[in-house]
């Protein structure tokens, strides 16, 4: 990246002055109050949805409290502005978030929270501090990371912890895209898991809410609080904004309108919509995602990150029809599809990244054992678009007809990493421009073998790293097959370089893409 004449994340964290600030304020790790009975910030801080002039910030207190919020352009907080206090109450599990507005572009923002017990004004917490940088208006280099799938398949916080988060932080990204399966509400965390080599995986931290599947609002909130007990997660959150989207495991595996819980004794209520509603509320309470007053609960959105990049977050879970059976099986819903077309056509950014919670050309069966029903876009028949593929074909046709160049798709979901190139010369459906799709993950979950390719849109695997499949499915994080991706956009050349990485920080593969305007 281009050199910045400002304090970098790494120099901020490890300079002598910042070390003192971190020790006293809780930056990168939560502060456990030394004074008996003081409010505590047990889950650190988060920022998100940062653009050129605003950013969301979040924290959670251990009890009802009045929270003071300050922000500044310096780590000394000498010129701090103060927002109106916010009461953290049980209604939101004492989590709060707010939007910082009217910020300068390409500016370091330091923020801090201080909590006063609502029932005893003499009990005041030590402050907890975070940092982010606003998006640029000028054409400077941008770096971000992406991945998905946290705390799945029973692989929880062991002695090493969720190390991939710390590995991503080494690269000092401007932001992190969490591409879904942010929690595994349907995957309990046991104390131990016996490994096939005779060893034992030991979860160092197990909370009551993680010992069973989530059903109540409290239990869904508990899934988020569990992840935030990991020091690697909190360390990234303190200095790097996270842009969140969701997929299925925020509720339960492959959920859709056709999900049938009648024979599942874990779920007393048999209407999946009840659980989806509770899960959505917890998702919005426990993340720094923007709140849209006119459409509360909406996840699809655009983040304009300067002249080089627009990021479009789509939601293929909330508006879908049934995965199996009769009825409209679409994924986008007409409002989201219209929004995406309109925003893509209006975008003047060099690169348009579509952050998608599911892959385009990989076959993801709803019922894997019977190979029946589709949870993703592809239906596995390799032919002309049918079902959900028609909705996607319509979008690709629109992109071609409107000559919208430089679109890149990023996703996770399948628990391995890959690079796919789509081209009409290989496809059953021809009416689209070639594009790339990059897959990464898991962050801290089981690793699985490759998925079948559907040739409707002509994918070609340019790189893949996965487990062997079969008996080598669901490998633990200790096997080393945990992945993330890095995207660099050069302010000078406007080229995009994509690197696929593992949690040991080994570069597995890279490609540099020229923007169409200067190709």
Coordinates of N, CA, C and O in Angstrom, one line a residue, residues 306-375:
X306 N -14.6 5.3 -1.3 CA -13.7 6.1 -2.1 C -13.9 5.9 -3.6 O -14.7 5.0 -4.1
X307 N -13.1 6.5 -4.4 CA -13.2 6.5 -5.9 C -12.8 5.1 -6.5 O -13.2 4.8 -7.6
X308 N -12.1 4.3 -5.8 CA -11.6 3.0 -6.3 C -12.5 1.9 -6.0 O -12.4 0.8 -6.7
X309 N -13.5 2.0 -5.1 CA -14.2 0.8 -4.6 C -15.6 1.1 -4.0 O -15.7 2.0 -3.2
X310 N -16.5 0.4 -4.5 CA -17.9 0.3 -3.9 C -18.0 -1.2 -3.5 O -17.7 -2.1 -4.3
X311 N -18.5 -1.4 -2.3 CA -18.8 -2.8 -1.9 C -20.3 -3.0 -1.8 O -21.0 -2.2 -1.0
X312 N -20.9 -4.0 -2.4 CA -22.3 -4.3 -2.4 C -22.5 -5.5 -1.6 O -22.1 -6.6 -2.0
X313 N -23.2 -5.4 -0.5 CA -23.5 -6.6 0.4 C -24.9 -7.1 0.0 O -25.9 -6.4 0.2
X314 N -25.0 -8.3 -0.4 CA -26.3 -8.9 -0.8 C -26.7 -9.9 0.3 O -25.8 -10.4 1.1
X315 N -27.9 -10.2 0.4 CA -28.5 -11.1 1.4 C -29.3 -12.1 0.7 O -30.5 -11.9 0.3
X316 N -28.7 -13.3 0.6 CA -29.4 -14.4 -0.1 C -30.2 -15.3 0.8 O -30.7 -16.4 0.4
X317 N -30.4 -14.9 2.1 CA -31.1 -15.7 3.0 C -32.5 -15.2 3.4 O -33.4 -16.0 3.5
X318 N -32.6 -13.9 3.6 CA -33.8 -13.3 4.2 C -35.0 -13.4 3.2 O -36.2 -13.4 3.7
X319 N -34.8 -13.3 1.9 CA -35.9 -13.2 1.0 C -36.1 -14.4 0.1 O -36.9 -14.4 -0.8
X320 N -35.4 -15.5 0.4 CA -35.5 -16.6 -0.5 C -36.8 -17.4 -0.3 O -37.5 -17.3 0.7
X321 N -37.1 -18.1 -1.4 CA -38.3 -19.0 -1.3 C -37.8 -20.4 -0.7 O -36.6 -20.5 -0.3
X322 N -38.6 -21.4 -0.8 CA -38.2 -22.7 -0.3 C -37.1 -23.3 -1.0 O -37.0 -23.2 -2.2
X323 N -36.2 -24.0 -0.3 CA -35.1 -24.8 -0.9 C -35.6 -26.0 -1.7 O -35.0 -26.5 -2.6
X324 N -36.8 -26.5 -1.2 CA -37.4 -27.7 -1.8 C -38.9 -27.5 -2.0 O -39.5 -26.7 -1.3
X325 N -39.4 -28.2 -2.9 CA -40.9 -28.2 -3.1 C -41.3 -27.1 -4.1 O -40.5 -26.5 -4.8
X326 N -42.6 -26.8 -4.0 CA -43.2 -25.8 -5.0 C -43.1 -24.4 -4.5 O -42.7 -24.1 -3.3
X327 N -43.3 -23.5 -5.4 CA -43.3 -22.1 -5.0 C -42.1 -21.3 -5.6 O -41.2 -21.9 -6.1
X328 N -42.1 -20.0 -5.4 CA -41.0 -19.2 -5.8 C -39.8 -19.5 -5.0 O -39.8 -19.3 -3.8
X329 N -38.7 -19.9 -5.7 CA -37.5 -20.4 -5.0 C -36.4 -19.3 -5.1 O -35.3 -19.6 -4.8
X330 N -36.7 -18.1 -5.5 CA -35.7 -17.1 -5.7 C -34.9 -16.8 -4.4 O -35.3 -17.2 -3.3
X331 N -33.8 -16.1 -4.6 CA -32.9 -15.8 -3.5 C -32.9 -14.3 -3.2 O -32.9 -13.9 -2.0
X332 N -32.9 -13.4 -4.2 CA -32.8 -12.0 -4.0 C -34.0 -11.3 -3.5 O -34.0 -10.5 -2.7
X333 N -35.2 -11.8 -4.1 CA -36.4 -11.0 -3.9 C -36.3 -9.8 -4.8 O -35.3 -9.2 -5.1
X334 N -37.5 -9.3 -5.3 CA -37.5 -8.3 -6.4 C -36.9 -7.0 -5.9 O -36.2 -6.2 -6.6
X335 N -37.2 -6.6 -4.6 CA -36.7 -5.3 -4.1 C -35.2 -5.3 -4.1 O -34.5 -4.3 -4.5
X336 N -34.6 -6.4 -3.6 CA -33.1 -6.4 -3.5 C -32.5 -6.5 -4.9 O -31.5 -5.8 -5.2
X337 N -33.1 -7.3 -5.8 CA -32.6 -7.4 -7.2 C -32.7 -6.0 -7.9 O -31.7 -5.6 -8.5
X338 N -33.8 -5.3 -7.7 CA -33.9 -3.9 -8.3 C -32.8 -3.0 -7.7 O -32.2 -2.2 -8.4
X339 N -32.7 -3.1 -6.4 CA -31.7 -2.2 -5.7 C -30.3 -2.5 -6.3 O -29.5 -1.6 -6.6
X340 N -29.9 -3.8 -6.4 CA -28.6 -4.1 -6.8 C -28.3 -3.6 -8.3 O -27.2 -3.1 -8.6
X341 N -29.3 -3.8 -9.1 CA -29.1 -3.4 -10.5 C -28.9 -1.9 -10.6 O -28.1 -1.3 -11.3
X342 N -29.8 -1.2 -9.8 CA -29.8 0.3 -9.8 C -28.4 0.8 -9.3 O -27.8 1.7 -9.9
X343 N -28.0 0.2 -8.2 CA -26.7 0.7 -7.6 C -25.5 0.4 -8.4 O -24.5 1.2 -8.5
X344 N -25.5 -0.8 -9.0 CA -24.4 -1.2 -9.9 C -24.3 -0.2 -11.1 O -23.2 0.3 -11.4
X345 N -25.4 0.1 -11.7 CA -25.5 1.0 -12.8 C -25.0 2.4 -12.5 O -24.4 3.1 -13.3
X346 N -25.3 2.8 -11.2 CA -25.0 4.2 -10.8 C -23.6 4.3 -10.3 O -23.1 5.4 -10.1
X347 N -22.9 3.2 -10.0 CA -21.6 3.3 -9.4 C -20.6 3.9 -10.3 O -20.4 3.5 -11.5
X348 N -19.8 4.8 -9.8 CA -18.7 5.4 -10.6 C -17.3 4.9 -10.1 O -16.3 5.3 -10.5
X349 N -17.3 4.0 -9.1 CA -16.1 3.5 -8.5 C -15.4 2.6 -9.6 O -16.1 1.9 -10.4
X350 N -14.1 2.5 -9.5 CA -13.4 1.7 -10.5 C -13.8 0.2 -10.3 O -14.1 -0.4 -11.3
X351 N -13.8 -0.3 -9.1 CA -14.1 -1.7 -8.8 C -15.4 -1.8 -8.0 O -15.7 -1.0 -7.1
X352 N -16.2 -2.7 -8.5 CA -17.5 -3.0 -7.8 C -17.4 -4.5 -7.2 O -17.4 -5.4 -8.0
X353 N -17.2 -4.5 -5.9 CA -17.1 -5.8 -5.3 C -18.5 -6.2 -4.7 O -19.1 -5.5 -4.0
X354 N -19.0 -7.4 -5.2 CA -20.2 -7.9 -4.6 C -19.9 -9.0 -3.6 O -19.3 -10.0 -3.9
X355 N -20.2 -8.6 -2.3 CA -19.9 -9.5 -1.2 C -21.2 -10.4 -1.1 O -22.3 -9.9 -0.7
X356 N -21.0 -11.6 -1.4 CA -22.2 -12.6 -1.5 C -22.0 -13.7 -0.5 O -20.9 -14.2 -0.3
X357 N -23.1 -14.0 0.2 CA -23.0 -15.0 1.2 C -23.0 -16.4 0.7 O -22.8 -17.4 1.5
X358 N -23.2 -16.6 -0.6 CA -23.1 -18.0 -1.2 C -22.4 -17.9 -2.5 O -22.5 -16.9 -3.2
X359 N -21.7 -19.0 -2.9 CA -21.0 -19.1 -4.2 C -22.0 -19.2 -5.4 O -23.1 -19.6 -5.2
X360 N -21.5 -18.8 -6.5 CA -22.3 -18.7 -7.7 C -22.4 -20.1 -8.4 O -23.5 -20.6 -8.7
X361 N -21.3 -20.7 -8.7 CA -21.3 -21.9 -9.5 C -21.0 -23.2 -8.8 O -20.9 -24.3 -9.4
X362 N -21.0 -23.2 -7.5 CA -20.8 -24.4 -6.7 C -22.1 -25.0 -6.3 O -23.0 -24.2 -5.8
X363 N -22.3 -26.3 -6.4 CA -23.5 -26.9 -6.0 C -23.6 -27.2 -4.5 O -22.7 -27.9 -4.0
X364 N -24.5 -26.6 -3.9 CA -24.7 -26.7 -2.4 C -26.1 -27.4 -2.2 O -27.1 -26.7 -2.3
X365 N -26.1 -28.7 -2.0 CA -27.4 -29.4 -1.8 C -28.1 -29.0 -0.5 O -27.4 -28.9 0.5
X366 N -29.4 -28.9 -0.6 CA -30.1 -28.7 0.7 C -30.1 -29.9 1.5 O -29.9 -29.9 2.7
X367 N -30.3 -31.1 0.8 CA -30.2 -32.4 1.5 C -29.0 -33.1 0.8 O -29.1 -33.6 -0.3
X368 N -27.9 -33.0 1.5 CA -26.6 -33.5 0.9 C -26.6 -35.0 0.7 O -26.2 -35.4 -0.4
X369 N -27.2 -35.7 1.6 CA -27.1 -37.2 1.4 C -28.0 -37.7 0.3 O -27.6 -38.6 -0.5
X370 N -29.1 -37.0 0.0 CA -30.0 -37.4 -1.1 C -29.7 -36.6 -2.4 O -30.3 -36.8 -3.4
X371 N -28.8 -35.6 -2.3 CA -28.6 -34.6 -3.4 C -29.9 -34.1 -3.9 O -30.2 -34.2 -5.1
X372 N -30.6 -33.5 -3.0 CA -32.0 -33.0 -3.3 C -32.1 -31.6 -2.8 O -31.7 -31.2 -1.7
X373 N -32.7 -30.8 -3.6 CA -33.0 -29.4 -3.3 C -31.7 -28.6 -3.4 O -30.6 -29.1 -3.3
X374 N -31.8 -27.3 -3.5 CA -30.6 -26.4 -3.6 C -30.6 -25.3 -2.6 O -31.6 -24.7 -2.4
X375 N -29.5 -25.2 -1.9 CA -29.4 -24.1 -0.9 C -28.7 -22.9 -1.5 O -28.8 -21.8 -0.9

